[in-house]
Every structure is written in structure tokens, then in C-alpha cells.
mmCIF file of C-alpha atoms in Angstrom:
data_model
loop_
_atom_site.group_PDB
_atom_site.id
_atom_site.type_symbol
_atom_site.label_atom_id
_atom_site.label_comp_id
_atom_site.label_asym_id
_atom_site.label_seq_id
_atom_site.Cartn_x
_atom_site.Cartn_y
_atom_site.Cartn_z
ATOM 1 C CA MET M 789 321.982 59.404 -33.498
ATOM 2 C CA ARG M 790 322.966 58.231 -30.033
ATOM 3 C CA MET M 791 321.626 60.360 -27.154
ATOM 4 C CA ASN M 792 323.955 61.535 -24.434
ATOM 5 C CA PRO M 793 323.070 59.610 -21.191
ATOM 6 C CA ARG M 794 322.987 62.884 -19.241
ATOM 7 C CA TYR M 795 320.183 64.235 -21.433
ATOM 8 C CA ARG M 796 318.326 60.939 -21.276
ATOM 9 C CA LEU M 797 318.445 61.038 -17.438
ATOM 10 C CA ALA M 798 317.390 64.681 -17.375
ATOM 11 C CA GLY M 799 314.431 63.822 -19.567
ATOM 12 C CA LYS M 800 313.251 61.178 -17.084
ATOM 13 C CA TRP M 801 313.423 63.637 -14.200
ATOM 14 C CA THR M 802 311.452 66.175 -16.263
ATOM 15 C CA LEU M 803 308.686 63.653 -16.920
ATOM 16 C CA LEU M 804 308.612 62.701 -13.216
ATOM 17 C CA LEU M 805 308.375 66.359 -12.185
ATOM 18 C CA VAL M 806 305.546 67.009 -14.644
ATOM 19 C CA GLY M 807 303.697 63.970 -13.304
ATOM 20 C CA LEU M 808 304.030 65.152 -9.691
ATOM 21 C CA ILE M 809 302.801 68.635 -10.593
ATOM 22 C CA GLY M 810 299.811 67.044 -12.282
ATOM 23 C CA LEU M 811 299.000 64.971 -9.210
ATOM 24 C CA LEU M 812 299.241 67.979 -6.944
ATOM 25 C CA ALA M 813 297.083 70.028 -9.246
ATOM 26 C CA CYS M 814 294.374 67.326 -9.169
ATOM 27 C CA GLU M 815 294.337 67.013 -5.375
ATOM 28 C CA GLU M 816 290.766 67.011 -4.121
ATOM 29 C CA GLU M 817 289.418 66.501 -0.634
ATOM 30 C CA ILE M 818 287.031 63.555 -0.404
ATOM 31 C CA ALA M 819 284.447 63.517 2.352
ATOM 32 C CA LEU M 820 283.272 60.044 3.402
ATOM 33 C CA ASP M 821 279.637 59.879 4.429
ATOM 34 C CA LEU M 822 279.966 57.411 7.316
ATOM 35 C CA GLN M 823 276.859 56.417 9.208
ATOM 36 C CA LEU M 824 277.242 56.958 12.965
ATOM 37 C CA ASN M 825 275.591 54.147 14.857
ATOM 38 C CA GLU M 826 273.894 54.530 18.200
ATOM 39 C CA PRO M 827 276.018 53.092 21.050
ATOM 40 C CA THR M 828 275.128 49.519 21.986
ATOM 41 C CA VAL M 829 275.364 48.130 25.514
ATOM 42 C CA VAL M 830 277.992 45.402 26.021
ATOM 43 C CA ILE M 831 277.844 43.073 29.062
ATOM 44 C CA GLU M 832 280.549 40.505 29.819
ATOM 45 C CA GLY M 833 280.979 38.106 32.723
ATOM 46 C CA TRP M 834 281.457 34.505 33.847
ATOM 47 C CA ILE M 835 280.325 32.392 36.790
ATOM 48 C CA THR M 836 282.285 29.270 37.722
ATOM 49 C CA ASP M 837 282.193 26.681 40.478
ATOM 50 C CA GLU M 838 285.327 28.238 41.982
ATOM 51 C CA PRO M 839 284.880 30.577 44.968
ATOM 52 C CA GLY M 840 283.707 34.079 44.006
ATOM 53 C CA PRO M 841 283.341 36.939 43.735
ATOM 54 C CA TYR M 842 282.677 36.869 39.980
ATOM 55 C CA GLN M 843 283.183 40.022 37.976
ATOM 56 C CA PHE M 844 281.061 41.562 35.207
ATOM 57 C CA LYS M 845 281.917 44.478 32.931
ATOM 58 C CA VAL M 846 279.341 46.851 31.412
ATOM 59 C CA SER M 847 280.343 49.177 28.568
ATOM 60 C CA GLN M 848 279.038 50.498 25.269
ATOM 61 C CA THR M 849 280.295 50.458 21.708
ATOM 62 C CA SER M 850 281.840 53.454 19.947
ATOM 63 C CA ASP M 851 281.861 54.574 16.309
ATOM 64 C CA TYR M 852 284.022 52.688 13.797
ATOM 65 C CA LEU M 853 286.528 55.557 13.541
ATOM 66 C CA GLY M 854 286.311 56.529 17.198
ATOM 67 C CA THR M 855 289.573 57.126 19.048
ATOM 68 C CA SER M 856 288.228 57.480 22.580
ATOM 69 C CA PRO M 857 289.076 54.831 25.223
ATOM 70 C CA GLU M 858 286.606 52.103 26.158
ATOM 71 C CA ASP M 859 283.315 53.632 27.297
ATOM 72 C CA LEU M 860 282.588 51.928 30.637
ATOM 73 C CA LEU M 861 279.129 52.428 32.119
ATOM 74 C CA SER M 862 278.575 53.227 35.792
ATOM 75 C CA GLY M 863 275.297 53.063 37.669
ATOM 76 C CA ALA M 864 273.995 49.823 36.146
ATOM 77 C CA GLU M 865 271.999 47.390 38.272
ATOM 78 C CA LEU M 866 272.936 43.717 37.920
ATOM 79 C CA VAL M 867 271.316 40.708 39.584
ATOM 80 C CA VAL M 868 272.278 37.043 39.136
ATOM 81 C CA ARG M 869 269.688 34.325 39.861
ATOM 82 C CA ASP M 870 269.955 30.545 39.831
ATOM 83 C CA ASP M 871 267.264 27.994 38.995
ATOM 84 C CA LEU M 872 266.544 27.459 42.704
ATOM 85 C CA GLY M 873 265.351 31.041 43.176
ATOM 86 C CA ASN M 874 268.489 32.394 44.869
ATOM 87 C CA ALA M 875 269.463 35.958 43.896
ATOM 88 C CA ASP M 876 272.643 38.005 44.277
ATOM 89 C CA THR M 877 272.775 41.760 43.645
ATOM 90 C CA LEU M 878 276.148 42.860 42.274
ATOM 91 C CA VAL M 879 278.200 45.751 43.679
ATOM 92 C CA GLU M 880 280.043 48.263 41.475
ATOM 93 C CA VAL M 881 283.688 48.048 42.582
ATOM 94 C CA ARG M 882 285.022 50.597 40.073
ATOM 95 C CA PRO M 883 283.493 52.401 37.066
ATOM 96 C CA GLY M 884 281.905 49.806 34.793
ATOM 97 C CA TYR M 885 282.957 46.763 36.845
ATOM 98 C CA TYR M 886 280.524 44.873 39.089
ATOM 99 C CA GLU M 887 281.078 41.924 41.453
ATOM 100 C CA THR M 888 278.841 39.309 42.996
ATOM 101 C CA ASN M 889 278.227 39.441 46.734
ATOM 102 C CA GLY M 890 278.276 35.907 48.134
ATOM 103 C CA LEU M 891 277.128 33.816 45.161
ATOM 104 C CA GLN M 892 278.817 30.413 44.751
ATOM 105 C CA GLY M 893 278.479 28.700 41.375
ATOM 106 C CA GLU M 894 277.473 25.021 41.349
ATOM 107 C CA GLN M 895 277.604 22.340 38.684
ATOM 108 C CA PHE M 896 274.280 21.332 37.068
ATOM 109 C CA ARG M 897 272.716 24.709 37.920
ATOM 110 C CA SER M 898 271.357 27.283 35.460
ATOM 111 C CA TYR M 899 272.099 30.973 35.999
ATOM 112 C CA THR M 900 270.529 34.159 34.668
ATOM 113 C CA VAL M 901 272.024 37.645 34.839
ATOM 114 C CA GLU M 902 269.690 40.626 34.526
ATOM 115 C CA ALA M 903 271.208 44.059 33.899
ATOM 116 C CA THR M 904 269.365 47.372 33.941
ATOM 117 C CA VAL M 905 271.314 50.069 32.108
ATOM 118 C CA SER M 906 269.913 53.578 31.598
ATOM 119 C CA GLY M 907 266.365 52.307 32.083
ATOM 120 C CA ALA M 908 266.655 49.365 29.648
ATOM 121 C CA THR M 909 266.828 45.765 30.870
ATOM 122 C CA TYR M 910 268.945 42.998 29.331
ATOM 123 C CA SER M 911 269.208 39.365 30.407
ATOM 124 C CA ALA M 912 271.125 36.203 29.509
ATOM 125 C CA SER M 913 271.158 32.637 30.809
ATOM 126 C CA ASN M 914 273.629 29.767 30.779
ATOM 127 C CA PHE M 915 274.098 26.300 32.270
ATOM 128 C CA LEU M 916 277.067 25.348 34.490
ATOM 129 C CA PRO M 917 278.032 21.815 33.391
ATOM 130 C CA ARG M 918 280.026 18.981 34.924
ATOM 131 C CA ILE M 919 283.734 18.209 34.559
ATOM 132 C CA GLY M 920 286.005 15.239 35.282
ATOM 133 C CA PRO M 921 289.206 15.389 37.367
ATOM 134 C CA ILE M 922 292.792 15.952 36.234
ATOM 135 C CA VAL M 923 294.506 12.651 37.034
ATOM 136 C CA GLY M 924 298.087 13.829 36.552
ATOM 137 C CA SER M 925 300.264 16.462 34.914
ATOM 138 C CA GLY M 926 303.916 17.043 34.049
ATOM 139 C CA SER M 927 306.443 18.368 31.558
ATOM 140 C CA LEU M 928 308.664 16.885 28.854
ATOM 141 C CA TYR M 929 311.709 18.415 27.135
ATOM 142 C CA CYS M 930 311.705 18.433 23.336
ATOM 143 C CA ASP M 931 314.394 19.850 21.025
ATOM 144 C CA THR M 932 312.749 18.861 17.731
ATOM 145 C CA CYS M 933 309.135 19.947 18.308
ATOM 146 C CA VAL M 934 307.423 22.055 15.657
ATOM 147 C CA PHE M 935 306.798 24.928 18.108
ATOM 148 C CA GLY M 936 310.453 25.159 19.116
ATOM 149 C CA GLU M 937 312.864 23.767 21.660
ATOM 150 C CA GLY M 938 311.803 23.751 25.292
ATOM 151 C CA TYR M 939 309.735 22.050 27.974
ATOM 152 C CA TYR M 940 306.147 21.179 27.053
ATOM 153 C CA VAL M 941 303.490 20.857 29.739
ATOM 154 C CA GLY M 942 300.535 18.507 29.572
ATOM 155 C CA PHE M 943 298.044 16.621 31.682
ATOM 156 C CA LEU M 944 295.873 13.521 31.809
ATOM 157 C CA ALA M 945 292.164 13.977 32.584
ATOM 158 C CA GLN M 946 289.209 11.661 33.036
ATOM 159 C CA GLU M 947 286.432 12.498 30.591
ATOM 160 C CA PRO M 948 282.966 11.624 31.990
ATOM 161 C CA ALA M 949 280.904 9.063 30.109
ATOM 162 C CA GLY M 950 278.137 10.406 27.903
ATOM 163 C CA ILE M 951 278.357 12.558 24.769
ATOM 164 C CA GLY M 952 277.661 16.283 25.129
ATOM 165 C CA ASP M 953 280.563 17.733 27.135
ATOM 166 C CA TYR M 954 282.544 20.773 25.951
ATOM 167 C CA TYR M 955 285.900 22.021 27.180
ATOM 168 C CA LEU M 956 288.093 25.118 27.254
ATOM 169 C CA PHE M 957 291.827 24.783 28.028
ATOM 170 C CA ARG M 958 293.787 27.652 29.603
ATOM 171 C CA LEU M 959 297.394 28.056 30.752
ATOM 172 C CA THR M 960 299.039 30.312 33.331
ATOM 173 C CA VAL M 961 302.846 30.632 33.407
ATOM 174 C CA ASN M 962 304.541 32.405 36.326
ATOM 175 C CA ASP M 963 301.238 34.051 37.327
ATOM 176 C CA SER M 964 300.589 35.338 33.770
ATOM 177 C CA LEU M 965 297.530 33.939 32.014
ATOM 178 C CA TYR M 966 297.951 33.234 28.308
ATOM 179 C CA ASP M 967 294.855 35.215 27.375
ATOM 180 C CA SER M 968 294.930 36.140 23.695
ATOM 181 C CA PRO M 969 292.007 34.644 21.732
ATOM 182 C CA PHE M 970 294.393 32.155 20.092
ATOM 183 C CA ASP M 971 295.558 30.932 23.519
ATOM 184 C CA PHE M 972 292.151 29.484 24.439
ATOM 185 C CA PHE M 973 291.561 26.024 22.967
ATOM 186 C CA VAL M 974 288.102 24.446 22.871
ATOM 187 C CA THR M 975 286.912 20.970 21.988
ATOM 188 C CA ASP M 976 284.053 18.530 22.545
ATOM 189 C CA ASP M 977 284.064 14.918 23.731
ATOM 190 C CA ARG M 978 282.985 13.126 20.561
ATOM 191 C CA LEU M 979 286.361 11.410 20.099
ATOM 192 C CA VAL M 980 287.250 10.880 23.776
ATOM 193 C CA ASP M 981 283.933 10.126 25.463
ATOM 194 C CA GLY M 982 284.502 8.413 28.802
ATOM 195 C CA GLN M 983 288.236 7.982 28.217
ATOM 196 C CA LEU M 984 291.374 8.897 30.136
ATOM 197 C CA SER M 985 292.519 11.670 27.793
ATOM 198 C CA PRO M 986 295.896 13.433 27.416
ATOM 199 C CA TYR M 987 296.400 17.056 26.381
ATOM 200 C CA GLN M 988 299.635 18.975 25.699
ATOM 201 C CA TYR M 989 299.920 22.769 25.402
ATOM 202 C CA PRO M 990 301.803 24.026 22.305
ATOM 203 C CA TYR M 991 304.193 26.356 24.172
ATOM 204 C CA PRO M 992 307.924 25.753 24.709
ATOM 205 C CA LEU M 993 308.679 26.738 28.314
ATOM 206 C CA GLU M 994 311.806 26.969 30.467
ATOM 207 C CA ALA M 995 313.181 25.134 33.483
ATOM 208 C CA GLY M 996 312.027 26.825 36.672
ATOM 209 C CA ASP M 997 308.683 27.992 35.257
ATOM 210 C CA THR M 998 305.642 27.512 37.478
ATOM 211 C CA VAL M 999 302.710 26.495 35.325
ATOM 212 C CA VAL M 1000 299.012 26.115 36.128
ATOM 213 C CA VAL M 1001 297.123 23.867 33.717
ATOM 214 C CA GLU M 1002 293.388 24.518 33.684
ATOM 215 C CA VAL M 1003 290.409 22.756 32.126
ATOM 216 C CA ARG M 1004 286.967 24.351 32.047
ATOM 217 C CA GLY M 1005 283.774 22.443 31.410
ATOM 218 C CA ILE M 1006 281.598 24.798 29.378
ATOM 219 C CA SER M 1007 278.118 24.665 27.872
ATOM 220 C CA GLN M 1008 277.482 24.197 24.153
ATOM 221 C CA LEU M 1009 276.411 27.849 24.054
ATOM 222 C CA SER M 1010 279.813 28.937 25.390
ATOM 223 C CA TYR M 1011 281.569 26.541 23.001
ATOM 224 C CA ASP M 1012 279.719 28.072 20.038
ATOM 225 C CA HIS M 1013 280.728 31.543 21.242
ATOM 226 C CA TYR M 1014 284.441 30.633 21.140
ATOM 227 C CA ILE M 1015 284.081 28.958 17.740
ATOM 228 C CA THR M 1016 282.596 32.217 16.409
ATOM 229 C CA VAL M 1017 285.572 34.146 17.821
ATOM 230 C CA PHE M 1018 288.080 31.796 16.176
ATOM 231 C CA GLN M 1019 286.268 31.858 12.837
ATOM 232 C CA GLN M 1020 286.352 35.642 12.714
ATOM 233 C CA LEU M 1021 290.019 35.802 13.681
ATOM 234 C CA SER M 1022 290.956 33.282 10.987
ATOM 235 C CA SER M 1023 288.824 34.846 8.235
ATOM 236 C CA GLY M 1024 291.655 37.139 7.144
ATOM 237 C CA GLY M 1025 290.253 40.637 6.905
ATOM 238 C CA GLY M 1026 292.421 43.397 5.443
ATOM 239 C CA PRO M 1027 291.258 46.306 3.270
ATOM 240 C CA PHE M 1028 289.429 44.003 0.840
ATOM 241 C CA GLY M 1029 288.147 41.483 3.367
ATOM 242 C CA ALA M 1030 284.553 41.132 4.451
ATOM 243 C CA PRO M 1031 283.665 43.278 7.480
ATOM 244 C CA PRO M 1032 283.401 41.231 10.689
ATOM 245 C CA ASP M 1033 280.001 40.414 12.133
ATOM 246 C CA ASN M 1034 279.118 40.940 15.779
ATOM 247 C CA LEU M 1035 280.179 38.018 17.931
ATOM 248 C CA LEU M 1036 277.567 35.610 19.212
ATOM 249 C CA SER M 1037 275.778 37.160 22.209
ATOM 250 C CA ASN M 1038 273.341 35.421 24.524
ATOM 251 C CA PHE M 1039 271.886 38.712 25.816
ATOM 252 C CA ASP M 1040 268.436 39.791 24.694
ATOM 253 C CA ASN M 1041 267.098 43.258 23.819
ATOM 254 C CA GLY M 1042 269.978 43.975 21.418
ATOM 255 C CA ALA M 1043 272.857 43.953 23.894
ATOM 256 C CA LEU M 1044 276.258 42.593 22.879
ATOM 257 C CA GLY M 1045 278.724 40.642 25.006
ATOM 258 C CA PHE M 1046 278.470 37.207 26.588
ATOM 259 C CA PHE M 1047 277.508 35.584 29.879
ATOM 260 C CA GLY M 1048 279.413 32.345 30.413
ATOM 261 C CA THR M 1049 279.469 29.575 33.014
ATOM 262 C CA ALA M 1050 282.158 26.976 33.663
ATOM 263 C CA SER M 1051 283.243 24.203 35.992
ATOM 264 C CA VAL M 1052 286.989 24.315 36.643
ATOM 265 C CA VAL M 1053 289.791 21.857 37.469
ATOM 266 C CA LYS M 1054 293.460 22.881 37.805
ATOM 267 C CA ASP M 1055 296.875 21.454 38.554
ATOM 268 C CA THR M 1056 300.276 23.067 39.117
ATOM 269 C CA VAL M 1057 303.482 21.972 37.397
ATOM 270 C CA ILE M 1058 306.949 23.269 38.372
ATOM 271 C CA ILE M 1059 309.310 22.539 35.499
ATOM 272 C CA VAL M 1060 312.455 20.817 36.792
ATOM 273 C CA PRO M 1061 315.338 19.988 34.412
#
């Protein structure tokens, strides 16, 4: 016997309704027993060979499911010392942010920052390395490039002789720094030691843009820090991914964050059609 399609459709809706009633009847509240961790101090700051002041930020971590804004810490005491015995006591310029007071970073010097937060002391050290000059810079129009049509900016720099140099490349366009983690490119000098080396940024830009190309000479410690950042960002994640580890920190006593040092060279390019 052939069933009337109307009854067949009605039967499907009946089964769906019964299923929904069953799901509602089985609803049960599940309480997750999440461990609440004690807040951890986070200290972040860089010293370069450019004129100061240099800024440091002091904050603390929050719980995994926390919804409160960043917890900045006021009242900390920060001192930066170099390997010649010079010291600079930082001044809090707004809640959680501290600035140096006359310190000038120099190449081939080691620096240590010591922070006292709520009675606990944390310290980190880093070395400010050398860097070679930017010899020239410019732009080139490309309508078939993999990153899209536009003007591409690059430069030519002299890499000093001797293996062991590390670099960070940054770009500022119309006074806006490209500052997402994927916008900072790092490399070492193993393949370009002592050479006149070109570099091109992978961003299609427009005529009239004012661009600042920047190269930072960084220590191996700072290079390893960025590599850790990139590895975590590229590891995937998602609901079934491995939970991320804490990023590499050079602070002792359990503090998170990073204290970096860098030598800096820059050049300005105005893109002209």
C-alpha cells in the first residue's frame, strides 16, 4: 500500500518533536571544576640604542575564563643597570607603565632590569648587539606578485662579518606600525654573513604612502623569544588542539614577560608612481 505523502511528512515531524522533548527532558546542568591559578606578574619592555625614554609595562595574569580588562600594576619599583655600573630608576607615567629617566642604550652593552612588585623582586638581563647600516631603500610596482597588486618596499643592508647576528624587521606605513605578531620577521645571518643583503616586505602598498623600513639587531635570546611566539601561533589550536605553553620569559622568580634589547637602523621611503 502506498502511503499518502502528507502522512509521511507528518510522521517525520512527530519523530522530530518526540526527539526534542526527550532532549529537553534530559537537560542537566554541568559544573566544571576549573582550577583558579594565582595571578602571575608580567613585565615587558625594550631598550634600544635610539634616544629614550624606554617604556616598561607591569601587569598580572587573570584566570582562563576571566572577562576583566588587563590588570595593570601600579606602585612597582623598576631599576635598569648596565654592565658599567650605571643605574636608572624608572618613573610611573600612568598606571602600570614606567619610563626610564635619562638612560641611553649603547651597542655591545649588557642591561639588567630589576622590578620589585608587591614585595617580590624579579630581574632579567639582555645584551644589546651590533647592526650594519641600510645602504639604500626604494619601492617597485608589481601586478603579478603573490601578495597582490601594488608597490612593494625593500632595502639593501650591509651585514657585518662574523656569524652570530640576529635580526628583526619592522614596517611603519603612514605612521602606523604593522604590529601583529605575524608582521615581525626574524632571521639570522648564516646565509648572508658579511654580505650586502636585500630584503623586501610582503605588503602591497599604494602610491603616496610614506613608509619607514626598520631593521633591529637583536640578541639570540630575543630571537628565540620571537621563534617561540611564531611556533605557538602556527600550531593551530582550536577545541581539540594542545593548550599553549607560556612564552619564553627571561625573568627569574616565576615572572612572565620579556626584557629585550635592540640596535636600530631605519630609512624612509615615499612611494612615487
